Amino acid sequence: MKLHYPLQLIATIFALLSVSSSANAQSGENTYKQVCANCHGAGVLNAPKFGDKAKWAPLIAEGQVTLTAHAYFGVRGMPPKGGNPNLSIEGFSDALVYMVNNSGGNWKSPDAKTIAAINKEIEARKAGMNKK
Ligand code: HEC
């Protein structure tokens, strides 16, 4: 009995890890479909279109922290939080990961450290706007 316990524990941890990573992929896709696809599906207002690798390449090159922060904050025709005030930074990030990974990129759901860096960049944007 004692020997089985650690194996079961490891199996449980692996099961939890795989559930949580597929849950992220799932919610990123759902958020994309519910929020972002309205504009990014058809390229409304010149939004970079889902799957358009040429349009996404220079954006992806800005890096995950910069691009996620600027888009969440809002930039030109892109409304803050994708126009959904209830959308968390985590939910927004996962929707963007889903869009990027279907448009030539290979990003991961941001970990706590990356989320912190994104929040810091958003604060920097806010501070920059307030100076004007
Ligand atoms: C109301 C329409 C609309 C919705 C909804 C929307 N976007 Fe956008 N988005 C735009 C437009 C328009 C642009 C192009 C902005 C520009 O360059 O003028 C854009 C640009 C972007 C960019 C590039 C920003 C940059 O730095 O150039 C990202 C990233 C992005 N959107 C992510 C998202 C995500 C993720 C969602 C869903 C959570 C979303 N958008 C929902 C209209 C929308």
PDB file of N, CA and C in Angstrom, residues 17-114:
ATOM      1  N   LEU A  17      -2.468  18.567 -14.124  1.00  0.00           N
ATOM      2  CA  LEU A  17      -1.718  19.447 -15.022  1.00  0.00           C
ATOM      3  C   LEU A  17      -2.296  19.404 -16.425  1.00  0.00           C
ATOM      4  N   SER A  18      -2.620  18.202 -16.907  1.00  0.00           N
ATOM      5  CA  SER A  18      -3.102  18.134 -18.283  1.00  0.00           C
ATOM      6  C   SER A  18      -4.498  18.731 -18.375  1.00  0.00           C
ATOM      7  N   VAL A  19      -5.302  18.562 -17.316  1.00  0.00           N
ATOM      8  CA  VAL A  19      -6.634  19.182 -17.330  1.00  0.00           C
ATOM      9  C   VAL A  19      -6.500  20.693 -17.372  1.00  0.00           C
ATOM     10  N   SER A  20      -5.584  21.252 -16.540  1.00  0.00           N
ATOM     11  CA  SER A  20      -5.525  22.705 -16.489  1.00  0.00           C
ATOM     12  C   SER A  20      -4.953  23.290 -17.779  1.00  0.00           C
ATOM     13  N   SER A  21      -3.992  22.589 -18.425  1.00  0.00           N
ATOM     14  CA  SER A  21      -3.464  23.191 -19.655  1.00  0.00           C
ATOM     15  C   SER A  21      -4.482  23.103 -20.783  1.00  0.00           C
ATOM     16  N   SER A  22      -5.276  22.021 -20.837  1.00  0.00           N
ATOM     17  CA  SER A  22      -6.270  21.977 -21.905  1.00  0.00           C
ATOM     18  C   SER A  22      -7.421  22.937 -21.583  1.00  0.00           C
ATOM     19  N   ALA A  23      -7.655  23.196 -20.282  1.00  0.00           N
ATOM     20  CA  ALA A  23      -8.698  24.166 -19.921  1.00  0.00           C
ATOM     21  C   ALA A  23      -8.306  25.557 -20.422  1.00  0.00           C
ATOM     22  N   ASN A  24      -7.005  25.898 -20.337  1.00  0.00           N
ATOM     23  CA  ASN A  24      -6.546  27.189 -20.842  1.00  0.00           C
ATOM     24  C   ASN A  24      -6.752  27.304 -22.336  1.00  0.00           C
ATOM     25  N   ALA A  25      -6.359  26.239 -23.054  1.00  0.00           N
ATOM     26  CA  ALA A  25      -6.511  26.258 -24.509  1.00  0.00           C
ATOM     27  C   ALA A  25      -7.990  26.415 -24.848  1.00  0.00           C
ATOM     28  N   GLN A  26      -8.820  25.685 -24.104  1.00  0.00           N
ATOM     29  CA  GLN A  26     -10.261  25.716 -24.328  1.00  0.00           C
ATOM     30  C   GLN A  26     -10.811  27.118 -24.074  1.00  0.00           C
ATOM     31  N   SER A  27     -10.444  27.740 -22.939  1.00  0.00           N
ATOM     32  CA  SER A  27     -11.039  29.027 -22.629  1.00  0.00           C
ATOM     33  C   SER A  27     -10.493  30.104 -23.564  1.00  0.00           C
ATOM     34  N   GLY A  28      -9.226  29.957 -24.000  1.00  0.00           N
ATOM     35  CA  GLY A  28      -8.686  30.908 -24.968  1.00  0.00           C
ATOM     36  C   GLY A  28      -9.482  30.865 -26.256  1.00  0.00           C
ATOM     37  N   GLU A  29      -9.794  29.660 -26.698  1.00  0.00           N
ATOM     38  CA  GLU A  29     -10.577  29.505 -27.924  1.00  0.00           C
ATOM     39  C   GLU A  29     -11.990  30.067 -27.735  1.00  0.00           C
ATOM     40  N   ASN A  30     -12.585  29.764 -26.581  1.00  0.00           N
ATOM     41  CA  ASN A  30     -13.945  30.265 -26.315  1.00  0.00           C
ATOM     42  C   ASN A  30     -13.984  31.782 -26.274  1.00  0.00           C
ATOM     43  N   THR A  31     -13.021  32.379 -25.568  1.00  0.00           N
ATOM     44  CA  THR A  31     -12.994  33.837 -25.466  1.00  0.00           C
ATOM     45  C   THR A  31     -12.780  34.443 -26.842  1.00  0.00           C
ATOM     46  N   TYR A  32     -11.865  33.831 -27.618  1.00  0.00           N
ATOM     47  CA  TYR A  32     -11.651  34.330 -28.975  1.00  0.00           C
ATOM     48  C   TYR A  32     -12.978  34.353 -29.728  1.00  0.00           C
ATOM     49  N   LYS A  33     -13.687  33.222 -29.665  1.00  0.00           N
ATOM     50  CA  LYS A  33     -14.933  33.101 -30.441  1.00  0.00           C
ATOM     51  C   LYS A  33     -16.001  34.065 -29.952  1.00  0.00           C
ATOM     52  N   GLN A  34     -16.058  34.243 -28.609  1.00  0.00           N
ATOM     53  CA  GLN A  34     -17.122  35.083 -28.050  1.00  0.00           C
ATOM     54  C   GLN A  34     -16.814  36.571 -28.182  1.00  0.00           C
ATOM     55  N   VAL A  35     -15.520  36.930 -28.107  1.00  0.00           N
ATOM     56  CA  VAL A  35     -15.172  38.363 -28.041  1.00  0.00           C
ATOM     57  C   VAL A  35     -14.404  38.835 -29.278  1.00  0.00           C
ATOM     58  N   CYS A  36     -13.296  38.187 -29.582  1.00  0.00           N
ATOM     59  CA  CYS A  36     -12.370  38.713 -30.589  1.00  0.00           C
ATOM     60  C   CYS A  36     -12.833  38.452 -32.021  1.00  0.00           C
ATOM     61  N   ALA A  37     -13.495  37.308 -32.224  1.00  0.00           N
ATOM     62  CA  ALA A  37     -13.835  36.912 -33.590  1.00  0.00           C
ATOM     63  C   ALA A  37     -14.750  37.925 -34.266  1.00  0.00           C
ATOM     64  N   ASN A  38     -15.529  38.657 -33.465  1.00  0.00           N
ATOM     65  CA  ASN A  38     -16.435  39.668 -34.034  1.00  0.00           C
ATOM     66  C   ASN A  38     -15.690  40.606 -34.972  1.00  0.00           C
ATOM     67  N   CYS A  39     -14.468  40.963 -34.625  1.00  0.00           N
ATOM     68  CA  CYS A  39     -13.680  41.870 -35.462  1.00  0.00           C
ATOM     69  C   CYS A  39     -12.542  41.139 -36.173  1.00  0.00           C
ATOM     70  N   HIS A  40     -11.837  40.270 -35.429  1.00  0.00           N
ATOM     71  CA  HIS A  40     -10.647  39.646 -36.006  1.00  0.00           C
ATOM     72  C   HIS A  40     -10.986  38.496 -36.960  1.00  0.00           C
ATOM     73  N   GLY A  41     -12.210  38.012 -36.913  1.00  0.00           N
ATOM     74  CA  GLY A  41     -12.610  36.946 -37.834  1.00  0.00           C
ATOM     75  C   GLY A  41     -12.641  37.450 -39.262  1.00  0.00           C
ATOM     76  N   ALA A  42     -13.274  38.595 -39.477  1.00  0.00           N
ATOM     77  CA  ALA A  42     -13.438  39.111 -40.836  1.00  0.00           C
ATOM     78  C   ALA A  42     -12.510  40.290 -41.126  1.00  0.00           C
ATOM     79  N   GLY A  43     -11.790  40.784 -40.102  1.00  0.00           N
ATOM     80  CA  GLY A  43     -10.912  41.941 -40.305  1.00  0.00           C
ATOM     81  C   GLY A  43     -11.666  43.258 -40.286  1.00  0.00           C
ATOM     82  N   VAL A  44     -12.682  43.355 -39.417  1.00  0.00           N
ATOM     83  CA  VAL A  44     -13.468  44.584 -39.276  1.00  0.00           C
ATOM     84  C   VAL A  44     -12.563  45.747 -38.855  1.00  0.00           C
ATOM     85  N   LEU A  45     -12.738  46.916 -39.423  1.00  0.00           N
ATOM     86  CA  LEU A  45     -11.955  48.122 -39.094  1.00  0.00           C
ATOM     87  C   LEU A  45     -10.462  47.903 -39.282  1.00  0.00           C
ATOM     88  N   ASN A  46     -10.127  46.968 -40.173  1.00  0.00           N
ATOM     89  CA  ASN A  46      -8.720  46.663 -40.430  1.00  0.00           C
ATOM     90  C   ASN A  46      -8.033  45.923 -39.270  1.00  0.00           C
ATOM     91  N   ALA A  47      -8.807  45.204 -38.483  1.00  0.00           N
ATOM     92  CA  ALA A  47      -8.214  44.363 -37.439  1.00  0.00           C
ATOM     93  C   ALA A  47      -7.412  43.254 -38.115  1.00  0.00           C
ATOM     94  N   PRO A  48      -6.192  42.954 -37.590  1.00  0.00           N
ATOM     95  CA  PRO A  48      -5.424  41.845 -38.178  1.00  0.00           C
ATOM     96  C   PRO A  48      -6.251  40.555 -38.119  1.00  0.00           C
ATOM     97  N   LYS A  49      -6.438  39.962 -39.278  1.00  0.00           N
ATOM     98  CA  LYS A  49      -7.357  38.841 -39.408  1.00  0.00           C
ATOM     99  C   LYS A  49      -6.782  37.544 -38.832  1.00  0.00           C
ATOM    100  N   PHE A  50      -7.637  36.774 -38.185  1.00  0.00           N
ATOM    101  CA  PHE A  50      -7.278  35.452 -37.674  1.00  0.00           C
ATOM    102  C   PHE A  50      -6.667  34.614 -38.806  1.00  0.00           C
ATOM    103  N   GLY A  51      -5.451  34.119 -38.613  1.00  0.00           N
ATOM    104  CA  GLY A  51      -4.827  33.239 -39.607  1.00  0.00           C
ATOM    105  C   GLY A  51      -4.005  33.965 -40.658  1.00  0.00           C
ATOM    106  N   ASP A  52      -4.052  35.314 -40.669  1.00  0.00           N
ATOM    107  CA  ASP A  52      -3.292  36.084 -41.655  1.00  0.00           C
ATOM    108  C   ASP A  52      -1.843  36.235 -41.156  1.00  0.00           C
ATOM    109  N   LYS A  53      -0.996  35.279 -41.559  1.00  0.00           N
ATOM    110  CA  LYS A  53       0.373  35.225 -41.026  1.00  0.00           C
ATOM    111  C   LYS A  53       1.175  36.475 -41.354  1.00  0.00           C
ATOM    112  N   ALA A  54       0.979  37.036 -42.539  1.00  0.00           N
ATOM    113  CA  ALA A  54       1.752  38.220 -42.939  1.00  0.00           C
ATOM    114  C   ALA A  54       1.420  39.408 -42.040  1.00  0.00           C
ATOM    115  N   LYS A  55       0.142  39.559 -41.697  1.00  0.00           N
ATOM    116  CA  LYS A  55      -0.277  40.660 -40.816  1.00  0.00           C
ATOM    117  C   LYS A  55       0.193  40.449 -39.384  1.00  0.00           C
ATOM    118  N   TRP A  56       0.184  39.193 -38.951  1.00  0.00           N
ATOM    119  CA  TRP A  56       0.508  38.899 -37.551  1.00  0.00           C
ATOM    120  C   TRP A  56       2.012  38.864 -37.284  1.00  0.00           C
ATOM    121  N   ALA A  57       2.831  38.546 -38.313  1.00  0.00           N
ATOM    122  CA  ALA A  57       4.272  38.379 -38.079  1.00  0.00           C
ATOM    123  C   ALA A  57       4.917  39.572 -37.364  1.00  0.00           C
ATOM    124  N   PRO A  58       4.704  40.818 -37.851  1.00  0.00           N
ATOM    125  CA  PRO A  58       5.349  41.947 -37.150  1.00  0.00           C
ATOM    126  C   PRO A  58       4.778  42.171 -35.746  1.00  0.00           C
ATOM    127  N   LEU A  59       3.508  41.815 -35.536  1.00  0.00           N
ATOM    128  CA  LEU A  59       2.904  41.973 -34.202  1.00  0.00           C
ATOM    129  C   LEU A  59       3.496  40.939 -33.246  1.00  0.00           C
ATOM    130  N   ILE A  60       3.590  39.690 -33.719  1.00  0.00           N
ATOM    131  CA  ILE A  60       4.164  38.621 -32.899  1.00  0.00           C
ATOM    132  C   ILE A  60       5.603  38.975 -32.527  1.00  0.00           C
ATOM    133  N   ALA A  61       6.298  39.635 -33.464  1.00  0.00           N
ATOM    134  CA  ALA A  61       7.704  40.016 -33.225  1.00  0.00           C
ATOM    135  C   ALA A  61       7.847  41.030 -32.093  1.00  0.00           C
ATOM    136  N   GLU A  62       6.769  41.749 -31.754  1.00  0.00           N
ATOM    137  CA  GLU A  62       6.839  42.693 -30.622  1.00  0.00           C
ATOM    138  C   GLU A  62       7.014  41.959 -29.297  1.00  0.00           C
ATOM    139  N   GLY A  63       6.684  40.671 -29.284  1.00  0.00           N
ATOM    140  CA  GLY A  63       6.814  39.884 -28.057  1.00  0.00           C
ATOM    141  C   GLY A  63       5.503  39.816 -27.299  1.00  0.00           C
ATOM    142  N   GLN A  64       5.358  38.746 -26.521  1.00  0.00           N
ATOM    143  CA  GLN A  64       4.078  38.479 -25.859  1.00  0.00           C
ATOM    144  C   GLN A  64       3.721  39.548 -24.828  1.00  0.00           C
ATOM    145  N   VAL A  65       4.701  39.994 -24.029  1.00  0.00           N
ATOM    146  CA  VAL A  65       4.410  40.966 -22.967  1.00  0.00           C
ATOM    147  C   VAL A  65       3.941  42.286 -23.582  1.00  0.00           C
ATOM    148  N   THR A  66       4.713  42.803 -24.539  1.00  0.00           N
ATOM    149  CA  THR A  66       4.393  44.104 -25.150  1.00  0.00           C
ATOM    150  C   THR A  66       3.067  44.057 -25.898  1.00  0.00           C
ATOM    151  N   LEU A  67       2.915  43.063 -26.760  1.00  0.00           N
ATOM    152  CA  LEU A  67       1.711  43.031 -27.593  1.00  0.00           C
ATOM    153  C   LEU A  67       0.457  42.825 -26.742  1.00  0.00           C
ATOM    154  N   THR A  68       0.526  41.898 -25.774  1.00  0.00           N
ATOM    155  CA  THR A  68      -0.641  41.636 -24.926  1.00  0.00           C
ATOM    156  C   THR A  68      -1.011  42.892 -24.149  1.00  0.00           C
ATOM    157  N   ALA A  69      -0.007  43.565 -23.576  1.00  0.00           N
ATOM    158  CA  ALA A  69      -0.279  44.758 -22.771  1.00  0.00           C
ATOM    159  C   ALA A  69      -0.900  45.864 -23.616  1.00  0.00           C
ATOM    160  N   HIS A  70      -0.334  46.118 -24.783  1.00  0.00           N
ATOM    161  CA  HIS A  70      -0.834  47.216 -25.602  1.00  0.00           C
ATOM    162  C   HIS A  70      -2.243  46.935 -26.106  1.00  0.00           C
ATOM    163  N   ALA A  71      -2.497  45.692 -26.487  1.00  0.00           N
ATOM    164  CA  ALA A  71      -3.830  45.348 -26.989  1.00  0.00           C
ATOM    165  C   ALA A  71      -4.856  45.409 -25.860  1.00  0.00           C
ATOM    166  N   TYR A  72      -4.473  44.936 -24.649  1.00  0.00           N
ATOM    167  CA  TYR A  72      -5.401  44.949 -23.512  1.00  0.00           C
ATOM    168  C   TYR A  72      -5.708  46.391 -23.106  1.00  0.00           C
ATOM    169  N   PHE A  73      -4.710  47.237 -23.193  1.00  0.00           N
ATOM    170  CA  PHE A  73      -4.875  48.651 -22.861  1.00  0.00           C
ATOM    171  C   PHE A  73      -5.713  49.358 -23.929  1.00  0.00           C
ATOM    172  N   GLY A  74      -5.610  48.857 -25.164  1.00  0.00           N
ATOM    173  CA  GLY A  74      -6.317  49.473 -26.285  1.00  0.00           C
ATOM    174  C   GLY A  74      -5.354  50.250 -27.148  1.00  0.00           C
ATOM    175  N   VAL A  75      -5.449  50.082 -28.448  1.00  0.00           N
ATOM    176  CA  VAL A  75      -4.552  50.797 -29.354  1.00  0.00           C
ATOM    177  C   VAL A  75      -5.300  51.096 -30.661  1.00  0.00           C
ATOM    178  N   ARG A  76      -5.375  52.366 -31.012  1.00  0.00           N
ATOM    179  CA  ARG A  76      -6.112  52.812 -32.207  1.00  0.00           C
ATOM    180  C   ARG A  76      -7.513  52.173 -32.260  1.00  0.00           C
ATOM    181  N   GLY A  77      -7.813  51.413 -33.324  1.00  0.00           N
ATOM    182  CA  GLY A  77      -9.148  50.828 -33.476  1.00  0.00           C
ATOM    183  C   GLY A  77      -9.435  49.663 -32.548  1.00  0.00           C
ATOM    184  N   MET A  78      -8.420  49.201 -31.836  1.00  0.00           N
ATOM    185  CA  MET A  78      -8.585  48.056 -30.932  1.00  0.00           C
ATOM    186  C   MET A  78      -9.074  48.540 -29.574  1.00  0.00           C
ATOM    187  N   PRO A  79     -10.335  48.192 -29.198  1.00  0.00           N
ATOM    188  CA  PRO A  79     -10.880  48.705 -27.934  1.00  0.00           C
ATOM    189  C   PRO A  79     -10.229  48.034 -26.719  1.00  0.00           C
ATOM    190  N   PRO A  80     -10.072  48.766 -25.593  1.00  0.00           N
ATOM    191  CA  PRO A  80      -9.521  48.145 -24.379  1.00  0.00           C
ATOM    192  C   PRO A  80     -10.279  46.873 -24.028  1.00  0.00           C
ATOM    193  N   LYS A  81      -9.540  45.835 -23.617  1.00  0.00           N
ATOM    194  CA  LYS A  81     -10.111  44.542 -23.210  1.00  0.00           C
ATOM    195  C   LYS A  81     -10.983  43.928 -24.310  1.00  0.00           C
ATOM    196  N   GLY A  82     -10.719  44.283 -25.550  1.00  0.00           N
ATOM    197  CA  GLY A  82     -11.527  43.757 -26.645  1.00  0.00           C
ATOM    198  C   GLY A  82     -12.968  44.241 -26.564  1.00  0.00           C
ATOM    199  N   GLY A  83     -13.202  45.334 -25.812  1.00  0.00           N
ATOM    200  CA  GLY A  83     -14.541  45.882 -25.696  1.00  0.00           C
ATOM    201  C   GLY A  83     -15.377  45.194 -24.624  1.00  0.00           C
ATOM    202  N   ASN A  84     -14.764  44.266 -23.883  1.00  0.00           N
ATOM    203  CA  ASN A  84     -15.484  43.548 -22.835  1.00  0.00           C
ATOM    204  C   ASN A  84     -14.875  43.903 -21.479  1.00  0.00           C
ATOM    205  N   PRO A  85     -15.513  44.824 -20.732  1.00  0.00           N
ATOM    206  CA  PRO A  85     -14.914  45.321 -19.483  1.00  0.00           C
ATOM    207  C   PRO A  85     -14.691  44.226 -18.444  1.00  0.00           C
ATOM    208  N   ASN A  86     -15.392  43.091 -18.576  1.00  0.00           N
ATOM    209  CA  ASN A  86     -15.238  42.022 -17.583  1.00  0.00           C
ATOM    210  C   ASN A  86     -14.110  41.063 -17.916  1.00  0.00           C
ATOM    211  N   LEU A  87     -13.445  41.264 -19.040  1.00  0.00           N
ATOM    212  CA  LEU A  87     -12.419  40.305 -19.462  1.00  0.00           C
ATOM    213  C   LEU A  87     -11.132  40.531 -18.663  1.00  0.00           C
ATOM    214  N   SER A  88     -10.700  39.478 -17.935  1.00  0.00           N
ATOM    215  CA  SER A  88      -9.479  39.569 -17.125  1.00  0.00           C
ATOM    216  C   SER A  88      -8.262  39.557 -18.043  1.00  0.00           C
ATOM    217  N   ILE A  89      -7.131  39.968 -17.479  1.00  0.00           N
ATOM    218  CA  ILE A  89      -5.893  39.942 -18.243  1.00  0.00           C
ATOM    219  C   ILE A  89      -5.543  38.498 -18.633  1.00  0.00           C
ATOM    220  N   GLU A  90      -5.834  37.549 -17.746  1.00  0.00           N
ATOM    221  CA  GLU A  90      -5.552  36.136 -18.048  1.00  0.00           C
ATOM    222  C   GLU A  90      -6.434  35.651 -19.210  1.00  0.00           C
ATOM    223  N   GLY A  91      -7.711  35.990 -19.148  1.00  0.00           N
ATOM    224  CA  GLY A  91      -8.635  35.566 -20.199  1.00  0.00           C
ATOM    225  C   GLY A  91      -8.270  36.185 -21.535  1.00  0.00           C
ATOM    226  N   PHE A  92      -7.920  37.472 -21.498  1.00  0.00           N
ATOM    227  CA  PHE A  92      -7.519  38.176 -22.713  1.00  0.00           C
ATOM    228  C   PHE A  92      -6.259  37.545 -23.291  1.00  0.00           C
ATOM    229  N   SER A  93      -5.262  37.295 -22.406  1.00  0.00           N
ATOM    230  CA  SER A  93      -3.984  36.717 -22.849  1.00  0.00           C
ATOM    231  C   SER A  93      -4.195  35.378 -23.530  1.00  0.00           C
ATOM    232  N   ASP A  94      -5.051  34.535 -22.944  1.00  0.00           N
ATOM    233  CA  ASP A  94      -5.263  33.207 -23.530  1.00  0.00           C
ATOM    234  C   ASP A  94      -5.973  33.296 -24.882  1.00  0.00           C
ATOM    235  N   ALA A  95      -6.885  34.258 -25.022  1.00  0.00           N
ATOM    236  CA  ALA A  95      -7.551  34.450 -26.316  1.00  0.00           C
ATOM    237  C   ALA A  95      -6.525  34.898 -27.358  1.00  0.00           C
ATOM    238  N   LEU A  96      -5.595  35.759 -26.928  1.00  0.00           N
ATOM    239  CA  LEU A  96      -4.559  36.226 -27.854  1.00  0.00           C
ATOM    240  C   LEU A  96      -3.603  35.083 -28.214  1.00  0.00           C
ATOM    241  N   VAL A  97      -3.248  34.254 -27.236  1.00  0.00           N
ATOM    242  CA  VAL A  97      -2.400  33.088 -27.513  1.00  0.00           C
ATOM    243  C   VAL A  97      -3.074  32.204 -28.566  1.00  0.00           C
ATOM    244  N   TYR A  98      -4.367  31.999 -28.413  1.00  0.00           N
ATOM    245  CA  TYR A  98      -5.103  31.164 -29.379  1.00  0.00           C
ATOM    246  C   TYR A  98      -5.038  31.784 -30.778  1.00  0.00           C
ATOM    247  N   MET A  99      -5.220  33.099 -30.851  1.00  0.00           N
ATOM    248  CA  MET A  99      -5.213  33.785 -32.152  1.00  0.00           C
ATOM    249  C   MET A  99      -3.802  33.753 -32.765  1.00  0.00           C
ATOM    250  N   VAL A 100      -2.793  34.033 -31.938  1.00  0.00           N
ATOM    251  CA  VAL A 100      -1.396  34.032 -32.401  1.00  0.00           C
ATOM    252  C   VAL A 100      -0.986  32.643 -32.900  1.00  0.00           C
ATOM    253  N   ASN A 101      -1.348  31.609 -32.131  1.00  0.00           N
ATOM    254  CA  ASN A 101      -0.918  30.253 -32.490  1.00  0.00           C
ATOM    255  C   ASN A 101      -1.626  29.727 -33.735  1.00  0.00           C
ATOM    256  N   ASN A 102      -2.684  30.390 -34.148  1.00  0.00           N
ATOM    257  CA  ASN A 102      -3.339  30.037 -35.404  1.00  0.00           C
ATOM    258  C   ASN A 102      -2.973  31.014 -36.515  1.00  0.00           C
ATOM    259  N   SER A 103      -1.999  31.895 -36.232  1.00  0.00           N
ATOM    260  CA  SER A 103      -1.596  32.900 -37.207  1.00  0.00           C
ATOM    261  C   SER A 103      -0.077  32.939 -37.343  1.00  0.00           C
ATOM    262  N   GLY A 104       0.564  31.790 -37.160  1.00  0.00           N
ATOM    263  CA  GLY A 104       2.000  31.680 -37.408  1.00  0.00           C
ATOM    264  C   GLY A 104       2.880  31.729 -36.181  1.00  0.00           C
ATOM    265  N   GLY A 105       2.315  31.963 -34.997  1.00  0.00           N
ATOM    266  CA  GLY A 105       3.119  32.060 -33.778  1.00  0.00           C
ATOM    267  C   GLY A 105       3.095  30.785 -32.957  1.00  0.00           C
ATOM    268  N   ASN A 106       3.863  30.812 -31.877  1.00  0.00           N
ATOM    269  CA  ASN A 106       3.910  29.656 -30.979  1.00  0.00           C
ATOM    270  C   ASN A 106       4.098  30.160 -29.545  1.00  0.00           C
ATOM    271  N   TRP A 107       3.036  30.717 -28.987  1.00  0.00           N
ATOM    272  CA  TRP A 107       3.085  31.258 -27.630  1.00  0.00           C
ATOM    273  C   TRP A 107       2.453  30.278 -26.657  1.00  0.00           C
ATOM    274  N   LYS A 108       2.802  30.487 -25.370  1.00  0.00           N
ATOM    275  CA  LYS A 108       2.216  29.666 -24.307  1.00  0.00           C
ATOM    276  C   LYS A 108       1.309  30.542 -23.461  1.00  0.00           C
ATOM    277  N   SER A 109       0.329  29.915 -22.816  1.00  0.00           N
ATOM    278  CA  SER A 109      -0.478  30.622 -21.835  1.00  0.00           C
ATOM    279  C   SER A 109       0.473  31.243 -20.815  1.00  0.00           C
ATOM    280  N   PRO A 110       0.402  32.564 -20.586  1.00  0.00           N
ATOM    281  CA  PRO A 110       1.404  33.215 -19.733  1.00  0.00           C
ATOM    282  C   PRO A 110       1.374  32.700 -18.298  1.00  0.00           C
ATOM    283  N   ASP A 111       2.565  32.476 -17.710  1.00  0.00           N
ATOM    284  CA  ASP A 111       2.650  32.096 -16.302  1.00  0.00           C
ATOM    285  C   ASP A 111       2.552  33.366 -15.442  1.00  0.00           C
ATOM    286  N   ALA A 112       2.586  33.182 -14.119  1.00  0.00           N
ATOM    287  CA  ALA A 112       2.384  34.310 -13.204  1.00  0.00           C
ATOM    288  C   ALA A 112       3.412  35.422 -13.442  1.00  0.00           C
ATOM    289  N   LYS A 113       4.648  35.017 -13.758  1.00  0.00           N
ATOM    290  CA  LYS A 113       5.716  35.999 -13.976  1.00  0.00           C
ATOM    291  C   LYS A 113       5.429  36.849 -15.217  1.00  0.00           C
ATOM    292  N   THR A 114       4.949  36.183 -16.263  1.00  0.00           N
ATOM    293  CA  THR A 114       4.635  36.901 -17.505  1.00  0.00           C
ATOM    294  C   THR A 114       3.428  37.818 -17.298  1.00  0.00           C
TER     295      THR A 114
END
